[in-house]
Coordinates of C-alpha atoms and ligand atoms in Angstrom, one line a residue:
M210 CA 30.7 -21.2 53.4
K211 CA 33.8 -23.8 52.0
K212 CA 36.2 -24.7 53.8
A213 CA 39.1 -22.6 54.5
G214 CA 42.3 -24.1 52.3
P215 CA 46.1 -23.5 51.9
I216 CA 47.1 -19.5 49.0
A217 CA 48.3 -21.5 46.2
V218 CA 52.0 -20.5 44.2
F219 CA 52.4 -22.0 40.9
D220 CA 55.4 -21.6 39.4
S221 CA 56.7 -23.5 36.3
G222 CA 59.0 -24.6 37.7
Y223 CA 61.7 -23.8 40.9
G224 CA 62.2 -19.7 40.4
G225 CA 58.3 -19.3 41.9
L226 CA 60.5 -20.4 45.2
T227 CA 62.3 -16.8 45.5
V228 CA 58.1 -15.2 45.0
L229 CA 56.9 -18.1 47.8
N230 CA 60.3 -17.5 50.4
K231 CA 58.9 -13.8 50.8
I232 CA 55.1 -14.0 51.1
I233 CA 56.2 -16.4 53.3
Q234 CA 58.8 -13.3 55.4
H235 CA 55.4 -11.4 54.8
L236 CA 52.6 -13.7 55.7
P237 CA 53.7 -16.1 58.1
Q238 CA 50.9 -17.6 59.5
Y239 CA 49.4 -18.4 56.5
D240 CA 49.4 -22.3 54.9
Y241 CA 50.8 -22.6 50.8
I242 CA 50.9 -25.5 48.8
Y243 CA 53.0 -24.3 45.7
L244 CA 53.3 -26.3 42.5
G245 CA 56.0 -26.8 40.4
D246 CA 54.8 -27.8 36.6
N247 CA 59.0 -28.7 36.0
A248 CA 58.0 -31.5 33.9
R249 CA 57.1 -28.7 31.3
T250 CA 59.0 -25.9 32.7
P251 CA 60.2 -23.7 30.9
Y252 CA 57.2 -21.4 30.2
G253 CA 60.0 -18.6 28.9
T254 CA 60.3 -20.4 24.9
R255 CA 56.6 -20.7 24.7
S256 CA 54.0 -19.9 22.7
F257 CA 50.9 -17.7 24.7
E258 CA 48.7 -21.4 24.3
V259 CA 50.5 -23.6 25.3
V260 CA 51.6 -21.1 28.5
Y261 CA 47.5 -20.6 28.8
E262 CA 46.3 -23.6 28.7
Y263 CA 49.2 -25.2 30.9
T264 CA 48.6 -22.8 33.3
L265 CA 44.9 -23.0 33.2
E266 CA 45.6 -26.6 34.4
A267 CA 47.3 -25.7 36.8
V268 CA 45.1 -22.7 38.6
R269 CA 42.0 -25.8 38.3
K270 CA 44.3 -28.6 39.9
L271 CA 45.4 -25.6 42.7
F272 CA 40.9 -24.5 43.6
Q273 CA 40.7 -28.6 43.4
M274 CA 43.3 -29.5 45.9
G275 CA 41.1 -27.0 48.2
A276 CA 43.1 -23.5 47.5
H277 CA 40.5 -20.6 47.2
M278 CA 43.5 -18.2 45.7
V279 CA 46.0 -18.7 43.3
I280 CA 48.9 -16.6 43.3
L281 CA 50.5 -16.5 39.5
A282 CA 55.0 -16.2 41.2
C283 CA 55.9 -17.0 36.9
N284 CA 56.1 -14.2 35.5
T285 CA 55.4 -15.4 31.8
A286 CA 52.5 -17.3 33.0
S287 CA 51.4 -13.8 34.7
A288 CA 52.1 -12.1 30.9
K289 CA 50.3 -14.4 29.0
A290 CA 48.1 -16.3 31.1
L291 CA 46.8 -14.6 34.1
R292 CA 44.1 -11.9 31.7
N293 CA 42.4 -14.6 29.8
I294 CA 41.9 -16.8 32.7
Q295 CA 40.4 -13.8 34.7
Q296 CA 38.1 -12.3 32.1
K297 CA 36.7 -15.9 30.6
D298 CA 38.0 -18.7 32.7
L299 CA 37.3 -17.9 36.7
A300 CA 33.6 -17.3 35.8
G301 CA 32.8 -21.0 35.4
I302 CA 35.1 -22.8 37.1
D303 CA 34.0 -20.6 40.5
P304 CA 33.8 -16.7 40.3
N305 CA 34.6 -16.5 44.5
R306 CA 38.3 -17.7 43.8
R307 CA 41.2 -16.0 42.6
V308 CA 44.1 -15.9 40.6
L309 CA 46.2 -13.0 41.0
G310 CA 49.9 -12.1 39.1
V311 CA 53.1 -10.6 39.6
I312 CA 53.2 -7.7 37.4
R313 CA 50.5 -5.2 38.4
P314 CA 51.8 -5.0 42.0
S315 CA 55.8 -4.7 40.7
V316 CA 53.4 -1.7 38.1
E317 CA 52.7 -0.1 41.1
A318 CA 55.4 0.2 42.6
V319 CA 58.0 1.8 39.3
E320 CA 56.4 5.1 39.5
A321 CA 57.2 6.5 42.6
I322 CA 60.7 4.9 42.3
S323 CA 61.8 6.8 39.6
N324 CA 62.5 10.5 39.4
T325 CA 63.5 9.8 35.2
K326 CA 60.0 8.2 34.7
H327 CA 62.2 6.2 32.5
V328 CA 61.6 2.2 33.1
G329 CA 63.8 -0.9 32.2
I330 CA 61.9 -4.1 32.1
L331 CA 64.5 -7.4 31.9
G332 CA 63.0 -10.6 31.1
T333 CA 62.0 -13.3 29.2
I334 CA 61.1 -13.5 25.1
G335 CA 58.0 -14.5 26.0
T336 CA 57.0 -12.6 28.9
V337 CA 59.4 -9.3 27.1
Q338 CA 57.2 -10.7 23.7
S339 CA 53.7 -10.0 24.9
E340 CA 54.5 -6.5 25.5
S341 CA 52.1 -7.2 29.2
Y342 CA 55.2 -4.4 31.5
P343 CA 54.2 -1.6 28.9
I344 CA 50.7 -2.4 28.7
E345 CA 50.4 -2.4 32.4
I346 CA 52.6 0.3 33.1
N347 CA 50.9 2.5 30.3
K348 CA 47.5 2.5 31.7
L349 CA 48.3 3.8 35.1
Y350 CA 51.3 6.3 34.1
P351 CA 51.0 6.9 30.7
T352 CA 54.5 9.4 30.3
I353 CA 57.0 6.7 31.5
K354 CA 59.4 5.1 29.5
V355 CA 59.8 1.4 28.6
T356 CA 61.9 -0.6 27.8
Q357 CA 62.2 -4.5 27.8
E358 CA 65.0 -6.7 27.3
A359 CA 64.6 -10.1 26.8
C360 CA 67.8 -12.1 28.4
P361 CA 67.1 -15.9 27.4
M362 CA 70.8 -17.1 29.2
W363 CA 69.8 -16.3 32.7
V364 CA 67.2 -18.7 33.4
P365 CA 70.0 -21.4 32.3
L366 CA 72.5 -19.5 34.4
V367 CA 71.0 -20.8 37.4
E368 CA 69.2 -23.5 37.0
N369 CA 72.9 -25.2 36.5
N370 CA 74.2 -22.9 39.3
E371 CA 76.4 -21.2 37.0
F372 CA 75.4 -17.8 38.4
L373 CA 78.1 -17.2 40.9
K374 CA 80.9 -18.1 38.8
G375 CA 82.6 -15.7 36.0
G376 CA 81.0 -17.0 32.6
A377 CA 77.7 -15.6 33.5
D378 CA 79.0 -12.7 34.2
Y379 CA 79.4 -12.0 30.0
F380 CA 75.1 -12.9 29.3
V381 CA 74.6 -10.2 32.7
K382 CA 77.0 -7.5 31.8
Q383 CA 75.8 -7.8 27.5
H384 CA 71.9 -8.0 28.3
I385 CA 72.6 -4.8 30.7
D386 CA 74.3 -2.3 28.3
D387 CA 72.4 -3.5 25.2
L388 CA 69.4 -2.7 28.4
L389 CA 71.0 0.9 28.7
N390 CA 72.0 1.6 25.5
R391 CA 68.3 2.1 24.0
D392 CA 67.5 4.3 27.0
P393 CA 69.7 5.4 28.9
E394 CA 68.0 7.5 30.7
I395 CA 66.6 4.5 32.6
D396 CA 66.9 5.2 36.4
T397 CA 64.8 1.5 37.2
I398 CA 65.2 -1.5 36.3
V399 CA 62.2 -4.7 37.2
L400 CA 63.9 -7.4 37.6
G401 CA 60.4 -9.5 35.9
C402 CA 61.6 -12.8 36.3
T403 CA 61.6 -15.4 39.1
H404 CA 65.1 -16.1 39.0
Y405 CA 66.6 -12.8 38.8
P406 CA 66.8 -11.8 42.1
L407 CA 70.0 -14.3 42.2
L408 CA 71.6 -12.5 39.7
I409 CA 71.7 -10.0 41.7
D410 CA 75.2 -9.1 43.3
K411 CA 76.2 -9.1 38.6
I412 CA 73.4 -7.1 37.7
K413 CA 74.2 -4.6 40.5
A414 CA 78.0 -5.3 39.3
Y415 CA 77.1 -3.9 35.6
L416 CA 75.0 -1.6 36.4
P417 CA 76.6 2.2 36.7
E418 CA 75.2 4.3 39.8
G419 CA 71.9 5.6 40.7
I420 CA 69.9 3.0 39.0
A421 CA 67.6 1.3 41.0
I422 CA 66.3 -2.6 41.0
V423 CA 62.8 -3.7 41.5
E424 CA 62.7 -7.4 42.8
Q425 CA 59.2 -8.8 43.1
G426 CA 59.5 -10.5 45.8
D427 CA 59.2 -8.5 49.0
I428 CA 56.5 -5.9 46.1
V429 CA 54.3 -9.4 45.6
G430 CA 54.1 -9.9 49.3
E431 CA 52.8 -7.3 51.0
S432 CA 50.9 -6.2 47.8
L433 CA 49.6 -9.8 48.9
K434 CA 48.9 -8.6 52.5
D435 CA 47.7 -5.6 51.5
Y436 CA 45.1 -7.4 49.3
L437 CA 44.2 -10.1 52.0
R438 CA 43.3 -6.9 53.9
R439 CA 41.9 -5.0 52.5
H440 CA 39.7 -8.5 51.3
P441 CA 38.1 -10.3 54.6
E442 CA 36.4 -12.0 52.9
M443 CA 39.0 -13.8 50.6
N444 CA 41.3 -13.8 54.0
E445 CA 38.5 -16.0 56.0
K446 CA 39.2 -18.7 53.3
C447 CA 42.9 -19.3 53.7
S448 CA 43.7 -21.9 56.4
K449 CA 46.5 -20.5 59.2
N450 CA 48.5 -22.7 60.6
G451 CA 51.8 -21.7 58.8
S452 CA 52.7 -24.9 56.6
V453 CA 53.8 -25.8 53.3
K454 CA 53.8 -28.5 50.4
F455 CA 55.1 -28.6 47.9
Y456 CA 54.0 -30.3 44.3
T457 CA 56.5 -30.8 41.2
T458 CA 55.3 -32.4 37.5
E459 CA 59.0 -34.2 37.4
Q460 CA 59.9 -36.7 39.5
V461 CA 61.0 -36.2 43.5
A462 CA 64.3 -36.8 42.7
K463 CA 64.9 -34.3 40.5
F464 CA 63.2 -31.4 41.7
K465 CA 65.5 -31.1 44.9
Q466 CA 68.2 -32.4 43.3
T467 CA 67.9 -28.2 41.8
A468 CA 66.0 -26.5 44.3
G469 CA 68.3 -26.0 47.1
I470 CA 69.8 -23.1 44.8
F471 CA 66.2 -21.5 45.4
F472 CA 64.5 -22.6 48.9
K473 CA 66.9 -23.2 51.9
G474 CA 64.7 -25.9 54.3
E475 CA 62.8 -28.9 54.3
L476 CA 60.9 -29.9 51.6
N477 CA 58.0 -31.5 52.3
L478 CA 57.5 -32.6 48.6
E479 CA 55.3 -34.6 46.1
H480 CA 54.9 -35.5 42.5
I481 CA 51.6 -34.5 40.6
V482 CA 49.9 -35.0 38.0
L483 CA 48.2 -32.1 36.0
Ligands
DGL138 N1 59.8 -18.9 36.1 C1 59.6 -17.5 35.1 C2 59.6 -16.8 34.8 O1 59.4 -15.6 35.8 C3 60.8 -18.1 34.5 C4 61.3 -19.6 33.9 C5 60.5 -19.6 32.9 O2 61.1 -19.3 32.1 O3 59.6 -21.1 32.9 O4 59.1 -15.7 33.4

């Protein structure tokens, strides 16, 4: 058997740190490497082809670095690249390695939460245009009505540290109202972007009572735990010393300036070229 290695968590930039935080809470004993493609972020406004190319480069690199399993924490990468990588590329790279995304576990969660079977998705333009959420939800639950809303201002609000300030209210209310006007029966909303959990207090403030919010971090952490339980052969390939190492395609100092919004704690960080 090949040497056990860390679980890799990939994101277009900082946002995946929100997912990593939760995965570590659920599975603290494992080793992790986090890769943020900060030099080329955001992915949410880029074409299908470019997101696929960038994500595949990152996955190859993370495998070279010893990971047997890569989690695409980025919704846009999960929406635009995961299927191709799983179905076309993985067999040629190494069929024994795994690439998993954040959309499937979130989709599996909605049925049990929604009573009206009307679900709203908030995400980047790229995630919304890919139609990944409606396709995946309707594959599993054909009767659920899915309505999507792209919120292109929300990522920059978070990254510019404006998300707790008054100006953010305008953009949060605008998209919540727009979504609910298009389907007033929505009772469950998925935060389909790594950054949106940081806006949760403002989102809650503009949502009517009784609408459930699905946050991905815990769902992904739970689902990874379950996956490793069901796949002991993969679990054996994941080393367990409780370490976390960070890599960024940007300069280290630049990453550190903003990473604190998403991740509290010491950053053992290196620059990397893809
Ligand atoms: N990480 C991305 C996502 O979850 C948001 C940031 C970006 O657009 O790159 O969709």
